[in-house]
Amino acid sequence: MASGSRPAGRAAAHARAGEGRPGDQSGAAAIAPPGLSLRANTLWMAGGQALRAGVQFLYFALIARALGSEQYGAFIAVTALIGILAPFASWGSGNLLIKHVARTPALFPTYWGSALLVTGLSSLLLTALVLGAAQFALPVGLPALLIVLIAVSDLGFARLLDLSGQAFQAYDLLSRTSALQLLLAVLRLVAAAALGLSGLPPSALSWAGLYLAASALSAGIGLWWVRRELGWGPLQVSPVLREFREGGAFALSLSAQSIYNDVDKTMLARLVSTEAAGVYAAGYRVIDAMFTPVRSLIYAAYARFFRVGQEGIARALAFALRLIPRALGFGILAAGAVVVAAPAIPLVFGEDFRPSVAVAQWLAPLLILRPLHYFFSDTLTSSGYQTERSALQFGVAGLNVLSNLYLIPRFGVQGAVWSSLLCDLTLLVLAAALVGWKRRLERQRPALAGDS
């Protein structure tokens, strides 16, 4: 794989012209094409995420009908376990890329090449770790090949695709980020259709092989597009190692999100049955699809948070408070839509998933809680408090595991629902309190400096 810092395509034209960005203090030529406004980026992400959600819904319907709740539950149990470890495959290098390139675009080659190498090496180590953890966390009897196929897909190829999207996100080019996310969904839809037409046995293992093929192809296209538009970079570990602690904090934060979003599916499979995990996952999938408009706004605002966060948490909070009303409005409308439309779930996914109707309705309040805690959490990250955010999220992740250990054996799927609602509410309250505390501390510093 070639290394170097040569910008390409439209990025090269801007590099030759010596055009920089606000906040670029390096004096070096920026290699970015011009970014889009927050409104334009939000519209691009909303459109792309809406299409992606629709496509995901179609392939989920195909897979759910083909596999049934038991086999689908087995697949979801493995993906949920791997999702906890997936952020460590890149060690926060994609977030470091966004942070530095959003402020100083000329740093792109340095952090891009480092992110690629770190992800490639870490994904190999984590695949072996997953195989060991599976013996304790997953139901007995799942094929090792199933775990390997999903691990290679989600720890390797899917992470490389994420990095490609983050490269464009750093430059506020979310039309490209959105297109890459849609690409993966489309290729998985093709794979789901192929499962039904190929004559392969409708099992979790068959689907895992096609799932891996879709991830590999999308990652290859993403890397090619980044090289064409933005260039490449030297493959070296040192840039990420220099910020090992902050990269680890990003990884811990994302892993914590995976724990309190997905570990309940793995625990349901282990403590109750793969069928229960499949029923719960189907209801959760509906909530995830309805979160699309808010997720689009979160993606669109992320790089901009780092720019305003340079000036302190008060500026970052002011930016968040401008975004929260529209996100909260989307969340309330989406929650109402879930309650009304959930009875259609068995018509789409099959009769195996009739219990998912109640699951989706019980989980609907998440659509109101999550916009709030995401923006408070991004306020912390962009202001230099990622370590504190990670500690907070891991505390909530621990609460999620403990509450699931107590509730799932006693109440099954409904216990997982209660645990999820409890943890999201706890995260909202604690994130808001931490933002308020850090803001008060920053306000006191000038006064203390004046007194001295």
Tab-separated table of C-alpha atoms in Angstrom:
chain	number	residue	atom	x	y	z
A	1	MET	CA	0.000	0.000	0.000
A	2	ALA	CA	1.522	3.296	-1.075
A	3	SER	CA	2.266	5.974	1.459
A	4	GLY	CA	2.768	9.705	1.216
A	5	SER	CA	0.765	12.860	1.597
A	6	ARG	CA	-0.213	13.621	-2.004
A	7	PRO	CA	-3.634	15.260	-2.179
A	8	ALA	CA	-5.864	14.138	-5.008
A	9	GLY	CA	-8.826	15.303	-7.074
A	10	ARG	CA	-10.489	18.533	-5.982
A	11	ALA	CA	-8.492	18.389	-2.760
A	12	ALA	CA	-5.288	18.745	-4.772
A	13	ALA	CA	-6.557	21.825	-6.515
A	14	HIS	CA	-7.163	23.539	-3.205
A	15	ALA	CA	-3.791	22.447	-1.889
A	16	ARG	CA	-2.021	23.957	-4.902
A	17	ALA	CA	-3.985	27.154	-4.478
A	18	GLY	CA	-2.859	27.308	-0.855
A	19	GLU	CA	-6.377	27.741	0.430
A	20	GLY	CA	-6.740	27.215	4.160
A	21	ARG	CA	-9.585	27.019	6.614
A	22	PRO	CA	-10.484	29.135	9.582
A	23	GLY	CA	-8.423	27.934	12.507
A	24	ASP	CA	-5.494	26.656	10.395
A	25	GLN	CA	-2.533	28.197	12.182
A	26	SER	CA	0.084	25.961	10.592
A	27	GLY	CA	0.717	28.076	7.498
A	28	ALA	CA	0.574	24.878	5.428
A	29	ALA	CA	-1.769	24.512	2.497
A	30	ALA	CA	-4.994	22.792	3.357
A	31	ILE	CA	-5.853	19.742	1.291
A	32	ALA	CA	-9.610	19.942	1.772
A	33	PRO	CA	-12.264	20.778	-0.753
A	34	PRO	CA	-14.707	23.358	0.563
A	35	GLY	CA	-17.067	22.021	3.217
A	36	LEU	CA	-20.815	22.506	3.428
A	37	SER	CA	-22.925	24.485	5.863
A	38	LEU	CA	-24.489	22.820	8.901
A	39	ARG	CA	-27.903	23.010	7.248
A	40	ALA	CA	-26.632	21.467	4.005
A	41	ASN	CA	-24.750	18.758	5.877
A	42	THR	CA	-27.802	17.975	7.992
A	43	LEU	CA	-29.956	17.689	4.866
A	44	TRP	CA	-27.390	15.426	3.194
A	45	MET	CA	-27.161	13.236	6.270
A	46	ALA	CA	-30.928	13.229	6.798
A	47	GLY	CA	-31.532	12.193	3.203
A	48	GLY	CA	-28.775	9.608	3.217
A	49	GLN	CA	-29.696	8.248	6.625
A	50	ALA	CA	-33.377	8.069	5.655
A	51	LEU	CA	-32.490	6.072	2.554
A	52	ARG	CA	-30.109	3.957	4.606
A	53	ALA	CA	-32.763	3.309	7.250
A	54	GLY	CA	-35.231	2.311	4.539
A	55	VAL	CA	-32.742	-0.037	2.915
A	56	GLN	CA	-31.748	-1.495	6.299
A	57	PHE	CA	-35.401	-2.037	7.075
A	58	LEU	CA	-35.826	-3.950	3.814
A	59	TYR	CA	-32.817	-6.205	4.336
A	60	PHE	CA	-33.743	-6.729	7.960
A	61	ALA	CA	-37.239	-7.797	6.870
A	62	LEU	CA	-35.730	-10.231	4.344
A	63	ILE	CA	-33.268	-11.661	6.868
A	64	ALA	CA	-35.815	-11.842	9.696
A	65	ARG	CA	-38.273	-13.729	7.494
A	66	ALA	CA	-35.548	-16.033	6.169
A	67	LEU	CA	-33.878	-16.849	9.496
A	68	GLY	CA	-36.708	-16.605	12.011
A	69	SER	CA	-36.332	-15.250	15.523
A	70	GLU	CA	-34.013	-18.043	16.768
A	71	GLN	CA	-31.355	-17.895	14.032
A	72	TYR	CA	-31.609	-14.127	13.801
A	73	GLY	CA	-31.151	-13.952	17.567
A	74	ALA	CA	-27.976	-16.042	17.296
A	75	PHE	CA	-26.580	-13.658	14.673
A	76	ILE	CA	-27.496	-10.577	16.723
A	77	ALA	CA	-25.962	-12.038	19.900
A	78	VAL	CA	-22.595	-12.340	18.121
A	79	THR	CA	-22.747	-8.880	16.497
A	80	ALA	CA	-23.651	-7.292	19.840
A	81	LEU	CA	-20.645	-8.875	21.576
A	82	ILE	CA	-18.302	-7.835	18.779
A	83	GLY	CA	-19.802	-4.341	18.814
A	84	ILE	CA	-18.482	-3.842	22.342
A	85	LEU	CA	-14.911	-4.458	21.160
A	86	ALA	CA	-15.192	-2.830	17.724
A	87	PRO	CA	-14.246	0.719	18.841
A	88	PHE	CA	-10.899	-0.585	20.110
A	89	ALA	CA	-10.022	-1.732	16.585
A	90	SER	CA	-9.383	1.890	15.598
A	91	TRP	CA	-8.470	3.097	19.124
A	92	GLY	CA	-10.312	6.378	18.573
A	93	SER	CA	-8.096	7.221	15.592
A	94	GLY	CA	-11.076	8.293	13.481
A	95	ASN	CA	-12.164	10.760	16.153
A	96	LEU	CA	-8.607	12.069	16.470
A	97	LEU	CA	-8.588	12.503	12.693
A	98	ILE	CA	-11.764	14.595	12.844
A	99	LYS	CA	-10.521	16.682	15.758
A	100	HIS	CA	-7.205	17.611	14.154
A	101	VAL	CA	-8.303	17.957	10.540
A	102	ALA	CA	-11.380	20.037	11.446
A	103	ARG	CA	-8.975	22.520	13.074
A	104	THR	CA	-5.883	22.104	10.843
A	105	PRO	CA	-6.670	20.433	7.481
A	106	ALA	CA	-3.010	19.998	6.517
A	107	LEU	CA	-2.705	17.289	9.194
A	108	PHE	CA	-4.905	14.892	7.216
A	109	PRO	CA	-2.124	12.662	5.758
A	110	THR	CA	-0.523	12.183	9.171
A	111	TYR	CA	-3.649	11.053	10.993
A	112	TRP	CA	-5.192	9.177	8.058
A	113	GLY	CA	-2.213	6.879	7.528
A	114	SER	CA	-1.897	6.277	11.252
A	115	ALA	CA	-5.609	5.429	11.571
A	116	LEU	CA	-5.349	2.855	8.784
A	117	LEU	CA	-2.372	1.052	10.286
A	118	VAL	CA	-3.721	1.049	13.842
A	119	THR	CA	-7.061	-0.338	12.650
A	120	GLY	CA	-5.469	-3.069	10.558
A	121	LEU	CA	-3.243	-4.329	13.367
A	122	SER	CA	-5.806	-4.023	16.153
A	123	SER	CA	-8.555	-5.844	14.257
A	124	LEU	CA	-6.399	-8.977	14.018
A	125	LEU	CA	-5.697	-9.017	17.747
A	126	LEU	CA	-9.329	-8.361	18.651
A	127	THR	CA	-10.604	-11.195	16.446
A	128	ALA	CA	-8.593	-13.625	18.566
A	129	LEU	CA	-9.904	-11.968	21.737
A	130	VAL	CA	-13.514	-12.323	20.575
A	131	LEU	CA	-13.061	-16.053	20.049
A	132	GLY	CA	-11.911	-16.370	23.648
A	133	ALA	CA	-14.673	-14.183	25.091
A	134	ALA	CA	-17.333	-16.065	23.130
A	135	GLN	CA	-16.834	-19.124	25.309
A	136	PHE	CA	-18.206	-17.221	28.308
A	137	ALA	CA	-20.559	-14.614	26.817
A	138	LEU	CA	-22.428	-16.427	24.025
A	139	PRO	CA	-24.847	-19.354	24.052
A	140	VAL	CA	-23.206	-22.772	23.932
A	141	GLY	CA	-23.096	-24.412	20.501
A	142	LEU	CA	-22.669	-21.413	18.191
A	143	PRO	CA	-20.201	-22.278	15.371
A	144	ALA	CA	-16.738	-20.731	15.702
A	145	LEU	CA	-16.834	-19.920	11.984
A	146	LEU	CA	-19.910	-17.750	12.572
A	147	ILE	CA	-17.978	-15.717	15.127
A	148	VAL	CA	-14.896	-15.400	12.881
A	149	LEU	CA	-16.887	-14.232	9.844
A	150	ILE	CA	-18.703	-11.537	11.792
A	151	ALA	CA	-15.515	-10.489	13.611
A	152	VAL	CA	-13.569	-9.983	10.364
A	153	SER	CA	-16.499	-8.013	8.965
A	154	ASP	CA	-17.177	-5.757	11.940
A	155	LEU	CA	-13.704	-5.409	13.458
A	156	GLY	CA	-11.874	-5.043	10.154
A	157	PHE	CA	-13.784	-4.018	7.053
A	158	ALA	CA	-16.603	-2.099	8.749
A	159	ARG	CA	-14.076	-0.081	10.762
A	160	LEU	CA	-12.168	0.838	7.587
A	161	LEU	CA	-15.424	2.023	6.051
A	162	ASP	CA	-16.124	4.085	9.180
A	163	LEU	CA	-12.672	5.690	8.882
A	164	SER	CA	-13.391	6.590	5.265
A	165	GLY	CA	-16.616	8.301	6.313
A	166	GLN	CA	-14.837	10.125	9.135
A	167	ALA	CA	-12.190	11.401	6.703
A	168	PHE	CA	-14.895	13.197	4.744
A	169	GLN	CA	-16.706	14.231	7.939
A	170	ALA	CA	-13.571	16.045	9.118
A	171	TYR	CA	-13.915	18.353	6.109
A	172	ASP	CA	-17.683	18.815	6.536
A	173	LEU	CA	-18.235	16.747	3.388
A	174	LEU	CA	-21.071	14.733	4.814
A	175	SER	CA	-22.554	14.037	1.401
A	176	ARG	CA	-19.678	11.556	0.963
A	177	THR	CA	-20.004	10.199	4.511
A	178	SER	CA	-23.706	9.660	3.930
A	179	ALA	CA	-23.092	7.954	0.590
A	180	LEU	CA	-20.636	5.484	2.152
A	181	GLN	CA	-23.076	4.582	4.903
A	182	LEU	CA	-25.806	4.073	2.322
A	183	LEU	CA	-23.464	1.957	0.206
A	184	LEU	CA	-22.984	-0.581	2.999
A	185	ALA	CA	-26.749	-0.831	3.555
A	186	VAL	CA	-27.388	-1.343	-0.175
A	187	LEU	CA	-24.746	-4.049	-0.458
A	188	ARG	CA	-26.214	-5.835	2.562
A	189	LEU	CA	-29.648	-5.643	0.948
A	190	VAL	CA	-28.171	-7.293	-2.143
A	191	ALA	CA	-26.589	-9.925	0.109
A	192	ALA	CA	-29.928	-10.535	1.859
A	193	ALA	CA	-31.635	-11.003	-1.494
A	194	ALA	CA	-28.837	-13.349	-2.549
A	195	LEU	CA	-29.459	-15.479	0.529
A	196	GLY	CA	-33.021	-16.052	-0.584
A	197	LEU	CA	-32.132	-16.706	-4.233
A	198	SER	CA	-28.919	-18.713	-3.874
A	199	GLY	CA	-30.351	-21.881	-2.400
A	200	LEU	CA	-28.080	-21.583	0.655
A	201	PRO	CA	-29.597	-22.907	3.891
A	202	PRO	CA	-31.323	-20.039	5.762
A	203	SER	CA	-29.005	-19.980	8.766
A	204	ALA	CA	-27.017	-17.425	10.722
A	205	LEU	CA	-23.812	-18.917	9.282
A	206	SER	CA	-24.913	-18.510	5.665
A	207	TRP	CA	-25.927	-14.918	6.293
A	208	ALA	CA	-22.617	-14.168	8.056
A	209	GLY	CA	-20.651	-15.130	4.936
A	210	LEU	CA	-22.695	-12.809	2.718
A	211	TYR	CA	-22.558	-10.102	5.405
A	212	LEU	CA	-18.744	-10.279	5.346
A	213	ALA	CA	-18.637	-10.006	1.534
A	214	ALA	CA	-20.785	-6.848	1.625
A	215	SER	CA	-18.554	-5.257	4.278
A	216	ALA	CA	-15.349	-6.067	2.378
A	217	LEU	CA	-16.613	-4.574	-0.895
A	218	SER	CA	-17.897	-1.391	0.754
A	219	ALA	CA	-14.606	-0.885	2.636
A	220	GLY	CA	-12.626	-1.224	-0.591
A	221	ILE	CA	-14.783	1.388	-2.305
A	222	GLY	CA	-14.507	3.737	0.670
A	223	LEU	CA	-10.706	3.578	0.767
A	224	TRP	CA	-10.505	4.140	-2.981
A	225	TRP	CA	-12.748	7.220	-2.714
A	226	VAL	CA	-10.725	8.780	0.096
A	227	ARG	CA	-7.488	8.269	-1.852
A	228	ARG	CA	-9.042	9.841	-4.947
A	229	GLU	CA	-10.575	12.877	-3.182
A	230	LEU	CA	-8.242	13.561	-0.252
A	231	GLY	CA	-5.024	11.646	-0.819
A	232	TRP	CA	-3.184	9.203	1.410
A	233	GLY	CA	-0.644	9.301	4.211
A	234	PRO	CA	2.348	7.510	5.718
A	235	LEU	CA	1.456	4.263	7.473
A	236	GLN	CA	2.885	4.846	10.936
A	237	VAL	CA	1.581	4.216	14.422
A	238	SER	CA	3.291	7.147	16.164
A	239	PRO	CA	0.617	9.880	15.651
A	240	VAL	CA	-2.027	7.809	17.430
A	241	LEU	CA	0.486	6.597	20.052
A	242	ARG	CA	1.310	10.225	20.909
A	243	GLU	CA	-2.345	10.649	21.836
A	244	PHE	CA	-2.802	7.150	23.196
A	245	ARG	CA	-4.759	8.309	26.233
A	246	GLU	CA	-7.230	10.460	24.303
A	247	GLY	CA	-7.626	7.832	21.583
A	248	GLY	CA	-8.328	5.272	24.277
A	249	ALA	CA	-10.896	7.625	25.811
A	250	PHE	CA	-12.695	7.849	22.461
A	251	ALA	CA	-12.603	4.060	22.125
A	252	LEU	CA	-13.863	3.559	25.675
A	253	SER	CA	-16.675	6.006	25.058
A	254	LEU	CA	-17.829	4.217	21.904
A	255	SER	CA	-17.464	0.830	23.571
A	256	ALA	CA	-19.565	2.040	26.485
A	257	GLN	CA	-22.236	3.140	24.011
A	258	SER	CA	-22.197	-0.349	22.515
A	259	ILE	CA	-22.529	-1.892	25.965
A	260	TYR	CA	-25.580	0.065	27.043
A	261	ASN	CA	-27.117	-0.137	23.553
A	262	ASP	CA	-26.387	-3.762	22.653
A	263	VAL	CA	-25.109	-5.943	25.496
A	264	ASP	CA	-28.696	-6.683	26.509
A	265	LYS	CA	-29.116	-8.660	23.276
A	266	THR	CA	-26.112	-10.860	24.047
A	267	MET	CA	-27.299	-11.301	27.637
A	268	LEU	CA	-30.822	-12.223	26.539
A	269	ALA	CA	-29.355	-14.895	24.249
A	270	ARG	CA	-27.184	-16.268	27.052
A	271	LEU	CA	-29.645	-15.968	29.965
A	272	VAL	CA	-32.976	-16.608	28.222
A	273	SER	CA	-32.808	-17.753	24.567
A	274	THR	CA	-31.693	-16.667	21.110
A	275	GLU	CA	-35.388	-16.347	20.236
A	276	ALA	CA	-35.856	-13.754	23.002
A	277	ALA	CA	-32.789	-11.897	21.730
A	278	GLY	CA	-34.243	-11.868	18.206
A	279	VAL	CA	-37.615	-10.527	19.388
A	280	TYR	CA	-35.944	-7.770	21.423
A	281	ALA	CA	-33.535	-6.883	18.601
A	282	ALA	CA	-36.415	-6.482	16.156
A	283	GLY	CA	-38.148	-3.971	18.413
A	284	TYR	CA	-34.859	-2.160	18.977
A	285	ARG	CA	-34.275	-2.025	15.221
A	286	VAL	CA	-37.486	-0.036	14.812
A	287	ILE	CA	-36.300	2.498	17.417
A	288	ASP	CA	-32.918	2.758	15.701
A	289	ALA	CA	-34.562	3.430	12.329
A	290	MET	CA	-36.782	6.150	13.793
A	291	PHE	CA	-33.737	7.867	15.319
A	292	THR	CA	-32.452	8.627	11.802
A	293	PRO	CA	-33.282	12.372	11.628
A	294	VAL	CA	-31.597	13.099	14.958
A	295	ARG	CA	-28.580	10.935	14.112
A	296	SER	CA	-28.187	12.965	10.912
A	297	LEU	CA	-28.023	16.198	12.898
A	298	ILE	CA	-25.499	14.679	15.316
A	299	TYR	CA	-23.223	13.633	12.434
A	300	ALA	CA	-23.572	17.008	10.724
A	301	ALA	CA	-22.671	18.967	13.857
A	302	TYR	CA	-19.794	16.794	15.128
A	303	ALA	CA	-16.827	18.457	13.395
A	304	ARG	CA	-18.276	21.915	14.113
A	305	PHE	CA	-18.468	21.061	17.816
A	306	PHE	CA	-14.659	20.744	17.849
A	307	ARG	CA	-14.253	24.195	16.295
A	308	VAL	CA	-16.474	25.980	18.802
A	309	GLY	CA	-15.188	23.796	21.648
A	310	GLN	CA	-11.702	25.306	21.235
A	311	GLU	CA	-13.110	28.430	22.915
A	312	GLY	CA	-14.393	26.594	25.976
A	313	ILE	CA	-17.352	24.606	27.175
A	314	ALA	CA	-19.644	27.632	27.352
A	315	ARG	CA	-19.411	28.115	23.578
A	316	ALA	CA	-19.885	24.399	22.949
A	317	LEU	CA	-22.928	24.328	25.233
A	318	ALA	CA	-24.427	27.364	23.499
A	319	PHE	CA	-24.040	25.532	20.181
A	320	ALA	CA	-25.661	22.397	21.632
A	321	LEU	CA	-28.600	24.378	23.023
A	322	ARG	CA	-29.272	25.762	19.545
A	323	LEU	CA	-29.568	22.211	18.193
A	324	ILE	CA	-31.485	20.500	21.012
A	325	PRO	CA	-34.980	21.948	20.314
A	326	ARG	CA	-35.162	20.625	16.760
A	327	ALA	CA	-33.657	17.268	17.793
A	328	LEU	CA	-36.111	16.970	20.667
A	329	GLY	CA	-39.003	17.808	18.350
A	330	PHE	CA	-37.960	15.023	15.973
A	331	GLY	CA	-37.663	12.644	18.918
A	332	ILE	CA	-41.152	13.349	20.238
A	333	LEU	CA	-42.722	12.904	16.795
A	334	ALA	CA	-40.768	9.673	16.231
A	335	ALA	CA	-41.782	8.234	19.604
A	336	GLY	CA	-45.446	8.900	18.829
A	337	ALA	CA	-45.085	7.284	15.415
A	338	VAL	CA	-43.567	4.137	16.959
A	339	VAL	CA	-46.434	3.751	19.423
A	340	VAL	CA	-49.001	4.086	16.632
A	341	ALA	CA	-47.279	2.051	13.913
A	342	ALA	CA	-45.638	-0.772	15.924
A	343	PRO	CA	-48.572	-3.211	15.407
A	344	ALA	CA	-47.447	-3.524	11.775
A	345	ILE	CA	-44.170	-5.226	12.804
A	346	PRO	CA	-45.392	-8.848	12.333
A	347	LEU	CA	-46.767	-7.962	8.893
A	348	VAL	CA	-43.274	-6.929	7.818
A	349	PHE	CA	-40.983	-9.302	9.750
A	350	GLY	CA	-43.235	-12.326	10.196
A	351	GLU	CA	-45.340	-13.822	12.975
A	352	ASP	CA	-42.245	-14.904	14.913
A	353	PHE	CA	-41.805	-11.226	15.780
A	354	ARG	CA	-45.296	-10.387	17.093
A	355	PRO	CA	-43.910	-9.883	20.650
A	356	SER	CA	-41.634	-7.177	19.167
A	357	VAL	CA	-44.664	-4.857	18.940
A	358	ALA	CA	-44.704	-4.320	22.696
A	359	VAL	CA	-40.900	-4.074	22.801
A	360	ALA	CA	-40.862	-1.200	20.301
A	361	GLN	CA	-43.643	0.637	22.143
A	362	TRP	CA	-41.922	0.254	25.526
A	363	LEU	CA	-38.638	1.508	24.059
A	364	ALA	CA	-40.188	4.578	22.364
A	365	PRO	CA	-39.098	7.009	25.166
A	366	LEU	CA	-35.478	6.401	24.106
A	367	LEU	CA	-36.196	8.624	21.099
A	368	ILE	CA	-36.759	11.538	23.501
A	369	LEU	CA	-33.906	10.806	25.913
A	370	ARG	CA	-31.130	10.179	23.411
A	371	PRO	CA	-31.071	13.519	21.556
A	372	LEU	CA	-30.470	15.228	24.874
A	373	HIS	CA	-27.657	13.087	26.218
A	374	TYR	CA	-25.866	12.904	22.848
A	375	PHE	CA	-25.576	16.690	22.579
A	376	PHE	CA	-24.519	17.145	26.209
A	377	SER	CA	-21.911	14.414	25.688
A	378	ASP	CA	-20.567	16.011	22.484
A	379	THR	CA	-20.313	19.290	24.394
A	380	LEU	CA	-17.917	17.570	26.800
A	381	THR	CA	-15.891	15.896	24.043
A	382	SER	CA	-15.372	19.031	21.969
A	383	SER	CA	-14.282	21.049	25.017
A	384	GLY	CA	-11.478	18.693	25.998
A	385	TYR	CA	-13.379	16.534	28.488
A	386	GLN	CA	-13.451	13.269	26.555
A	387	THR	CA	-11.867	11.364	29.452
A	388	GLU	CA	-14.633	12.510	31.790
A	389	ARG	CA	-17.269	11.628	29.199
A	390	SER	CA	-15.782	8.151	28.791
A	391	ALA	CA	-15.728	7.584	32.558
A	392	LEU	CA	-19.357	8.644	32.778
A	393	GLN	CA	-20.412	6.383	29.922
A	394	PHE	CA	-18.541	3.414	31.331
A	395	GLY	CA	-20.230	3.927	34.668
A	396	VAL	CA	-23.601	3.807	32.910
A	397	ALA	CA	-22.470	0.756	30.937
A	398	GLY	CA	-21.663	-0.976	34.211
A	399	LEU	CA	-25.099	-0.043	35.538
A	400	ASN	CA	-26.605	-1.536	32.376
A	401	VAL	CA	-24.807	-4.854	32.833
A	402	LEU	CA	-25.720	-5.096	36.519
A	403	SER	CA	-29.349	-4.145	35.993
A	404	ASN	CA	-29.630	-6.650	33.144
A	405	LEU	CA	-28.120	-9.376	35.318
A	406	TYR	CA	-30.840	-8.715	37.862
A	407	LEU	CA	-33.817	-7.968	35.586
A	408	ILE	CA	-33.411	-10.321	32.604
A	409	PRO	CA	-33.531	-13.626	34.566
A	410	ARG	CA	-36.633	-12.377	36.385
A	411	PHE	CA	-38.545	-10.540	33.649
A	412	GLY	CA	-36.948	-11.618	30.357
A	413	VAL	CA	-37.362	-9.182	27.459
A	414	GLN	CA	-39.268	-6.652	29.562
A	415	GLY	CA	-36.392	-6.589	32.029
A	416	ALA	CA	-34.031	-5.614	29.202
A	417	VAL	CA	-36.413	-2.800	28.239
A	418	TRP	CA	-36.508	-1.413	31.792
A	419	SER	CA	-32.726	-1.566	32.022
A	420	SER	CA	-32.312	0.328	28.756
A	421	LEU	CA	-34.697	3.109	29.797
A	422	LEU	CA	-33.075	3.400	33.236
A	423	CYS	CA	-29.574	3.720	31.779
A	424	ASP	CA	-30.441	6.315	29.132
A	425	LEU	CA	-32.214	8.458	31.729
A	426	THR	CA	-29.247	8.126	34.097
A	427	LEU	CA	-26.819	9.116	31.326
A	428	LEU	CA	-28.879	12.201	30.488
A	429	VAL	CA	-29.007	13.413	34.080
A	430	LEU	CA	-25.300	12.808	34.733
A	431	ALA	CA	-24.105	14.281	31.411
A	432	ALA	CA	-26.136	17.457	31.953
A	433	ALA	CA	-24.825	17.744	35.528
A	434	LEU	CA	-21.210	17.253	34.392
A	435	VAL	CA	-21.562	19.919	31.674
A	436	GLY	CA	-22.982	22.346	34.231
A	437	TRP	CA	-20.183	21.635	36.695
A	438	LYS	CA	-17.413	22.068	34.095
A	439	ARG	CA	-19.005	25.286	32.902
A	440	ARG	CA	-19.015	26.704	36.444
A	441	LEU	CA	-15.351	25.739	36.877
A	442	GLU	CA	-14.370	27.501	33.653
A	443	ARG	CA	-16.245	30.636	34.726
A	444	GLN	CA	-14.388	30.660	38.066
A	445	ARG	CA	-10.930	30.495	36.494
A	446	PRO	CA	-10.777	34.103	35.226
A	447	ALA	CA	-12.046	35.350	38.594
A	448	LEU	CA	-9.405	33.318	40.443
A	449	ALA	CA	-6.702	34.584	38.052
A	450	GLY	CA	-7.833	38.195	38.692
A	451	ASP	CA	-7.725	37.732	42.464
A	452	SER	CA	-4.174	36.435	42.287
